Amino acid sequence: MNTGGTGESANGLGSAGSSSSSRRTRSRLLAVAAVAGALAVLAVVIVVLPGLVVDRDLGGAQVSAAQRLAAVNNVRTTLVQAVGGAVVLFGAYATWRQLRVNQEGLNATREGQVTDRFSRAVDQLGSENTDVRIGGLYALWRTAEHSERDREAIVSIKAAYLRTHLPWPPHGDAPAADVSVNAVAPLETRVPDAQVALTGLGVLCEHRRPDWLNVSLTDLRRADCDGLWLHHVNFDGACLEAGSLYRANLTRASFIGATLRHAQLGTAVLHGTRCVEADLRGAQLIRADLAGADLTDADLREANLRKARCRGAAFARADLRLADLRGTDLGDADLTGARLDGAVASRLTRWPGDFDPEQAGVLLADDPGPSEPSLPRPAAALEGEVPQLRSM
């Protein structure tokens, strides 16, 4: 039985080998036939065709043998040049085609490598080791910089990472919601991987399509967002208490019901930003651009809006008691129902045309002038203590 089986296997292998050998033989024969055909055609074109062309052109006229030979050679030279040009063109096309095939293969290989790096980086985000998660976040960041097609997905992953790792109100080992922010460590110390995700998000958003990105209900106390692009980002219900957003681009971002107490927003751009019912007590908005922002029902007690640009902003029913409005541009702003008792303004403060600041309880004071520092402290101040609010 075994002998028969072995014989059948051998016969099978022999048949396969014979079939392969036959295919190779046929391929060689076809190649030889193709070369022979090409040489035959070339011989006809160079040897036979020139004479036929000359005889046709002469139309039976009598010429000497030397003249006929010269005419045949001229035709032959022209045909040889034409054949040579065709060969050159064919070679150029073949080279272009091969380069295109090679480029497509290279692109496929690159896409495969990007996909592999993307998958490995996402897997790293689930690690229990903080360093491994940080490595995964940086790997995603780098992938997004080299693959525009994956950028939107990576931005969404980073936003989801913040929502799942930093929920607000906090739970687990995170500082309680009612603890003093002075007892809360900076985000880069408390949750370093979350700070990396936030920074990467703010950098990648600079070249992102203006679609809504959800980072709502997140614990971003003492986060460092200096200079980041966080436009069209949803921070509704989030806590950014004592966060540093100096020079951040927050155009059309949403902070509805968010906590921004003592946040550093100096020179930040908040065009059309929604801060409805937001807690901005003690926030530093020095020289911020709030044109068209909606701060309806916002709590701005003790906020520093010195020299901020607030044209067209809505402060309806906002609480601006004890706020610093010296040099603030409130032209065309909506102050309907706003509370301004004890707010401080200067002669450089601009008000809506029909608004009476004195009747609203605004106090007049000297403008701070250029000698007084008008910009907030750098991000290193995140480790400093914030003053106790008088309006608690």
Coordinates of C-alpha atoms in Angstrom, one line a residue:
M1 CA 0.0 0.0 0.0
N2 CA 2.7 2.4 1.0
T3 CA 4.7 1.5 -2.2
G4 CA 1.7 2.2 -4.4
G5 CA 1.1 5.6 -2.6
T6 CA 4.7 6.6 -3.1
G7 CA 4.6 5.6 -6.7
E8 CA 1.5 7.8 -7.2
S9 CA 3.1 10.7 -5.5
A10 CA 6.2 10.3 -7.6
N11 CA 4.0 10.1 -10.7
G12 CA 2.2 13.2 -9.6
L13 CA 5.4 15.1 -9.1
G14 CA 6.7 13.9 -12.4
S15 CA 3.5 15.1 -14.1
A16 CA 3.8 18.5 -12.5
G17 CA 7.4 18.7 -13.5
S18 CA 6.6 17.8 -17.0
S19 CA 3.8 20.3 -17.2
S20 CA 6.1 23.1 -15.9
S21 CA 8.8 22.1 -18.4
S22 CA 6.3 22.1 -21.2
R23 CA 5.2 25.6 -20.3
R24 CA 8.7 26.9 -20.2
T25 CA 9.4 25.3 -23.6
R26 CA 6.3 26.9 -25.1
S27 CA 7.3 30.2 -23.6
R28 CA 10.8 29.9 -25.2
L29 CA 9.4 28.9 -28.5
L30 CA 6.9 31.8 -28.5
A31 CA 9.8 34.2 -27.6
V32 CA 11.9 32.9 -30.5
A33 CA 9.0 33.1 -32.8
A34 CA 8.3 36.7 -31.8
V35 CA 12.0 37.7 -32.3
A36 CA 12.0 35.9 -35.7
G37 CA 8.8 37.7 -36.7
A38 CA 10.2 41.0 -35.7
L39 CA 13.4 40.4 -37.6
A40 CA 11.4 39.3 -40.7
V41 CA 9.2 42.5 -40.5
L42 CA 12.3 44.6 -40.1
A43 CA 14.0 42.9 -43.1
V44 CA 10.9 43.6 -45.2
V45 CA 10.8 47.2 -44.1
I46 CA 14.5 47.8 -44.7
V47 CA 15.3 45.6 -47.7
V48 CA 12.1 45.1 -49.7
L49 CA 9.8 48.1 -48.9
P50 CA 12.3 50.9 -50.1
G51 CA 12.5 49.4 -53.6
L52 CA 8.7 49.1 -53.9
V53 CA 8.3 52.7 -52.7
V54 CA 10.8 54.0 -55.2
D55 CA 9.3 52.0 -58.1
R56 CA 5.9 53.3 -57.3
D57 CA 7.1 56.9 -57.2
L58 CA 8.9 56.6 -60.5
G59 CA 5.7 55.3 -62.2
G60 CA 7.7 53.4 -64.9
A61 CA 10.1 56.3 -65.7
Q62 CA 13.6 55.2 -66.8
V63 CA 16.4 56.2 -64.4
S64 CA 20.0 55.0 -64.1
A65 CA 20.9 52.3 -61.6
A66 CA 22.9 54.8 -59.5
Q67 CA 19.9 57.2 -59.3
R68 CA 17.6 54.4 -58.3
L69 CA 20.0 53.1 -55.7
A70 CA 20.4 56.6 -54.2
A71 CA 16.6 57.0 -54.1
V72 CA 16.2 53.5 -52.4
N73 CA 18.9 54.4 -49.8
N74 CA 17.1 57.7 -49.0
V75 CA 13.9 55.9 -48.4
R76 CA 15.7 53.2 -46.4
T77 CA 17.4 55.9 -44.2
T78 CA 14.0 57.5 -43.6
L79 CA 12.4 54.2 -42.7
V80 CA 15.3 53.3 -40.4
Q81 CA 15.0 56.6 -38.6
A82 CA 11.2 56.1 -38.3
V83 CA 11.7 52.6 -36.9
G84 CA 14.4 53.9 -34.5
G85 CA 12.1 56.7 -33.3
A86 CA 9.3 54.2 -32.7
V87 CA 11.7 52.0 -30.7
V88 CA 12.7 55.0 -28.6
L89 CA 9.1 55.9 -28.0
F90 CA 8.2 52.4 -27.1
G91 CA 11.2 52.2 -24.8
A92 CA 10.2 55.5 -23.1
Y93 CA 6.6 54.3 -22.7
A94 CA 7.8 51.0 -21.2
T95 CA 10.1 52.8 -18.8
W96 CA 7.3 55.2 -17.8
R97 CA 5.0 52.2 -17.3
Q98 CA 7.6 50.4 -15.2
L99 CA 8.2 53.5 -13.1
R100 CA 4.5 53.9 -12.5
V101 CA 4.1 50.2 -11.5
N102 CA 7.1 50.7 -9.1
Q103 CA 5.6 53.8 -7.7
E104 CA 2.2 52.1 -7.1
G105 CA 4.1 49.3 -5.4
L106 CA 6.0 51.8 -3.3
N107 CA 2.8 53.6 -2.3
A108 CA 1.1 50.3 -1.4
T109 CA 4.1 49.4 0.7
R110 CA 4.1 52.8 2.4
E111 CA 0.3 52.5 3.1
G112 CA 0.9 49.1 4.6
Q113 CA 3.6 50.5 6.9
V114 CA 1.4 53.4 7.9
T115 CA -1.4 51.0 8.7
D116 CA 0.9 48.8 10.7
R117 CA 2.2 51.8 12.7
F118 CA -1.3 53.1 13.2
S119 CA -2.5 49.7 14.5
R120 CA 0.4 49.3 16.9
A121 CA 0.0 52.8 18.2
V122 CA -3.7 52.3 18.9
D123 CA -2.9 49.0 20.7
Q124 CA -0.4 50.9 22.9
L125 CA -3.1 53.3 24.1
G126 CA -4.7 50.4 26.0
S127 CA -1.5 49.6 28.0
E128 CA -1.4 50.0 31.8
N129 CA 2.1 51.5 31.5
T130 CA 1.9 55.3 31.2
D131 CA 5.2 55.5 29.2
V132 CA 3.8 53.0 26.6
R133 CA 0.6 55.1 26.2
I134 CA 2.6 58.2 25.7
G135 CA 4.7 56.4 23.1
G136 CA 1.5 55.4 21.3
L137 CA 0.2 59.0 21.4
Y138 CA 3.4 60.3 19.9
A139 CA 3.3 57.6 17.3
L140 CA -0.2 58.6 16.3
W141 CA 0.9 62.2 16.2
R142 CA 3.8 61.4 13.8
T143 CA 1.5 59.2 11.7
A144 CA -1.0 62.1 11.3
E145 CA 1.8 64.4 10.2
H146 CA 2.8 62.0 7.4
S147 CA -0.6 60.7 6.4
E148 CA -3.3 63.4 5.7
R149 CA -5.8 60.7 5.1
D150 CA -5.5 59.4 8.7
R151 CA -5.3 62.8 10.3
E152 CA -9.0 63.2 11.0
A153 CA -9.2 59.7 12.5
I154 CA -6.2 60.4 14.8
V155 CA -7.6 63.7 16.0
S156 CA -10.9 61.9 16.9
I157 CA -9.0 59.2 18.7
K158 CA -7.1 61.8 20.8
A159 CA -10.4 63.5 21.7
A160 CA -11.9 60.2 22.7
Y161 CA -8.8 59.5 24.7
L162 CA -9.3 62.7 26.7
R163 CA -13.0 62.0 27.3
T164 CA -12.5 58.4 28.5
H165 CA -9.4 59.1 30.6
L166 CA -10.4 62.5 32.1
P167 CA -14.1 62.4 32.8
W168 CA -15.8 65.4 34.6
P169 CA -17.0 65.1 37.3
P170 CA -13.9 63.1 38.2
H171 CA -13.9 59.6 39.8
G172 CA -11.3 57.1 40.9
D173 CA -7.9 58.4 42.0
A174 CA -8.5 61.9 40.4
P175 CA -8.7 64.9 42.7
A176 CA -12.3 65.5 43.8
A177 CA -14.4 68.2 42.0
D178 CA -14.8 70.3 45.2
V179 CA -11.1 70.3 46.1
S180 CA -9.2 73.6 45.8
V181 CA -7.5 74.0 42.5
N182 CA -4.3 74.9 44.4
A183 CA -4.2 71.3 45.6
V184 CA -4.5 70.0 42.1
A185 CA -1.2 69.2 40.2
P186 CA -0.7 70.5 36.6
L187 CA -2.1 68.1 34.1
E188 CA 1.3 67.3 32.6
T189 CA 2.3 66.1 36.1
R190 CA -1.0 64.6 37.2
V191 CA -1.8 62.7 33.9
P192 CA 1.1 63.2 31.5
D193 CA -0.3 61.1 28.8
A194 CA -3.5 63.2 28.7
Q195 CA -1.4 66.4 28.3
V196 CA 0.4 64.8 25.4
A197 CA -3.0 63.9 23.8
L198 CA -4.3 67.5 24.3
T199 CA -1.1 69.1 22.9
G200 CA -1.2 66.8 19.9
L201 CA -4.8 67.5 19.4
G202 CA -4.2 71.3 19.5
V203 CA -1.3 71.1 17.0
L204 CA -3.1 68.8 14.5
C205 CA -6.2 70.9 14.6
E206 CA -4.4 73.8 12.9
H207 CA -4.8 72.1 9.5
R208 CA -8.0 70.3 10.3
R209 CA -11.4 70.9 8.6
P210 CA -13.6 73.1 10.8
D211 CA -15.8 70.2 12.0
W212 CA -17.1 69.8 15.5
L213 CA -14.8 67.8 17.8
N214 CA -16.2 66.5 21.1
V215 CA -14.0 67.1 24.2
S216 CA -17.0 67.8 26.5
L217 CA -17.3 66.8 30.1
T218 CA -13.5 66.4 30.6
D219 CA -11.3 67.2 33.6
L220 CA -8.7 69.7 32.2
R221 CA -7.8 71.5 35.4
R222 CA -4.4 73.2 35.1
A223 CA -4.0 72.0 31.5
D224 CA -1.4 73.7 29.3
C225 CA -3.1 74.8 26.1
D226 CA -0.8 77.8 25.3
G227 CA -0.9 78.6 21.6
L228 CA -2.9 75.5 20.6
W229 CA -5.5 75.5 17.8
L230 CA -8.8 74.4 19.5
H231 CA -11.2 76.0 17.1
H232 CA -14.7 74.3 16.6
V233 CA -14.0 72.1 19.7
N234 CA -16.9 71.3 22.0
F235 CA -15.8 71.8 25.7
D236 CA -19.3 71.9 27.0
G237 CA -19.5 71.0 30.7
A238 CA -15.7 70.6 30.9
C239 CA -13.5 72.0 33.7
L240 CA -10.5 74.1 32.7
E241 CA -10.0 75.8 36.0
A242 CA -6.6 77.5 36.2
G243 CA -5.9 76.2 32.7
S244 CA -3.4 78.1 30.6
L245 CA -4.9 79.1 27.2
Y246 CA -2.6 82.0 26.4
R247 CA -2.8 82.9 22.7
A248 CA -4.9 79.8 22.0
N249 CA -7.2 79.9 19.0
L250 CA -10.7 79.1 20.3
T251 CA -12.7 80.4 17.3
R252 CA -16.2 79.1 17.5
A253 CA -15.4 76.7 20.2
S254 CA -18.1 75.9 22.7
F255 CA -17.8 76.3 26.5
I256 CA -21.5 76.1 27.4
G257 CA -21.7 75.4 31.2
A258 CA -17.9 74.9 31.4
T259 CA -15.8 76.0 34.3
L260 CA -13.0 78.4 33.4
R261 CA -12.3 79.9 36.9
H262 CA -8.8 81.6 37.0
A263 CA -8.1 80.4 33.4
Q264 CA -5.3 82.3 31.6
L265 CA -6.9 83.5 28.3
G266 CA -4.7 86.5 27.6
T267 CA -4.5 87.4 23.9
A268 CA -6.6 84.3 23.1
V269 CA -8.9 84.4 20.0
L270 CA -12.5 83.7 20.9
H271 CA -14.3 84.8 17.7
G272 CA -17.9 83.6 17.9
T273 CA -17.1 81.4 20.9
R274 CA -20.1 80.2 23.0
C275 CA -19.6 80.6 26.7
V276 CA -23.2 80.5 27.7
E277 CA -23.6 80.0 31.5
A278 CA -19.9 79.4 31.8
D279 CA -18.0 80.1 35.1
L280 CA -15.3 82.6 34.3
R281 CA -14.8 84.0 37.7
G282 CA -11.3 85.4 38.1
A283 CA -10.4 84.5 34.5
Q284 CA -7.6 86.5 32.8
L285 CA -8.9 87.7 29.5
I286 CA -6.4 90.5 29.0
R287 CA -6.3 91.6 25.4
A288 CA -8.4 88.7 24.4
D289 CA -10.4 88.9 21.2
L290 CA -14.1 88.2 22.0
A291 CA -15.6 89.7 18.9
G292 CA -19.0 88.1 18.4
A293 CA -18.7 85.8 21.4
D294 CA -21.8 84.7 23.3
L295 CA -21.4 85.1 27.1
T296 CA -25.1 85.1 27.9
D297 CA -25.7 84.3 31.6
A298 CA -21.9 83.8 32.1
D299 CA -20.4 84.4 35.5
L300 CA -17.5 86.9 35.0
R301 CA -17.1 88.2 38.5
E302 CA -13.6 89.5 39.1
A303 CA -12.6 88.6 35.6
N304 CA -9.9 90.7 34.0
L305 CA -11.0 91.9 30.6
R306 CA -8.5 94.7 30.4
K307 CA -8.1 96.0 26.9
A308 CA -10.1 93.0 25.5
R309 CA -11.9 93.4 22.2
C310 CA -15.6 92.6 22.7
R311 CA -17.3 94.3 19.8
G312 CA -20.6 92.5 19.0
A313 CA -20.2 90.2 22.0
A314 CA -23.4 89.2 23.9
F315 CA -23.2 89.8 27.7
A316 CA -27.0 89.5 28.2
R317 CA -27.6 88.8 32.0
A318 CA -23.9 88.2 32.5
D319 CA -22.5 88.8 36.0
L320 CA -19.6 91.3 35.6
R321 CA -19.4 92.5 39.1
L322 CA -15.9 93.5 40.2
A323 CA -14.6 92.8 36.7
D324 CA -11.7 94.9 35.3
L325 CA -12.9 96.6 32.2
R326 CA -10.2 99.3 31.8
G327 CA -9.6 99.9 28.2
T328 CA -12.1 97.2 27.1
D329 CA -13.8 97.7 23.8
L330 CA -17.5 97.0 24.4
G331 CA -18.8 98.8 21.3
D332 CA -21.9 97.2 19.9
A333 CA -21.9 94.7 22.7
D334 CA -25.2 93.4 24.2
L335 CA -25.2 94.3 27.9
T336 CA -29.0 93.7 28.4
G337 CA -29.6 92.7 32.0
A338 CA -25.8 92.5 32.7
R339 CA -24.7 93.2 36.3
L340 CA -21.8 95.6 36.6
D341 CA -21.8 96.6 40.2
G342 CA -18.3 97.4 41.3
A343 CA -16.8 96.8 37.9
V344 CA -13.8 99.0 37.1
A345 CA -13.5 101.0 33.8
S346 CA -11.4 103.8 32.5
R347 CA -11.8 106.7 30.1
L348 CA -10.5 104.3 27.4
T349 CA -13.3 101.9 27.9
R350 CA -15.7 101.9 25.0
W351 CA -19.4 101.3 25.7
P352 CA -22.5 100.8 23.5
G353 CA -24.0 104.1 22.4
D354 CA -27.1 103.9 24.6
F355 CA -25.3 102.5 27.7
D356 CA -24.8 104.5 30.9
P357 CA -21.9 102.9 32.9
E358 CA -22.4 105.2 35.9
Q359 CA -26.0 104.2 36.3
A360 CA -25.0 100.5 36.0
G361 CA -22.7 100.9 39.0
V362 CA -19.4 101.0 37.1
L363 CA -16.5 102.7 38.9
L364 CA -14.1 104.9 37.0
A365 CA -10.4 104.4 37.6
D366 CA -7.1 105.3 35.9
D367 CA -6.0 103.3 32.9
P368 CA -3.1 101.0 33.9
G369 CA -0.9 102.4 31.1
P370 CA 2.0 100.6 29.5
S371 CA 4.0 100.5 32.7
E372 CA 1.8 97.8 34.3
P373 CA 2.2 94.3 33.0
S374 CA -0.8 93.5 30.8
L375 CA 0.0 89.9 29.8
P376 CA -0.5 86.9 31.9
R377 CA 2.2 84.7 33.3
P378 CA 3.6 82.0 31.1
A379 CA 2.5 78.4 31.4
A380 CA 5.0 77.7 34.1
A381 CA 2.6 79.7 36.4
L382 CA 0.3 76.7 36.3
E383 CA 2.2 75.5 39.3
G384 CA 1.5 78.7 41.2
E385 CA -1.4 79.3 43.5
V386 CA -4.5 81.2 42.3
P387 CA -5.9 83.9 44.6
Q388 CA -9.0 83.4 46.6
L389 CA -12.1 84.9 45.0
R390 CA -13.8 87.7 46.9
S391 CA -17.1 86.8 45.3
M392 CA -17.4 83.2 46.5

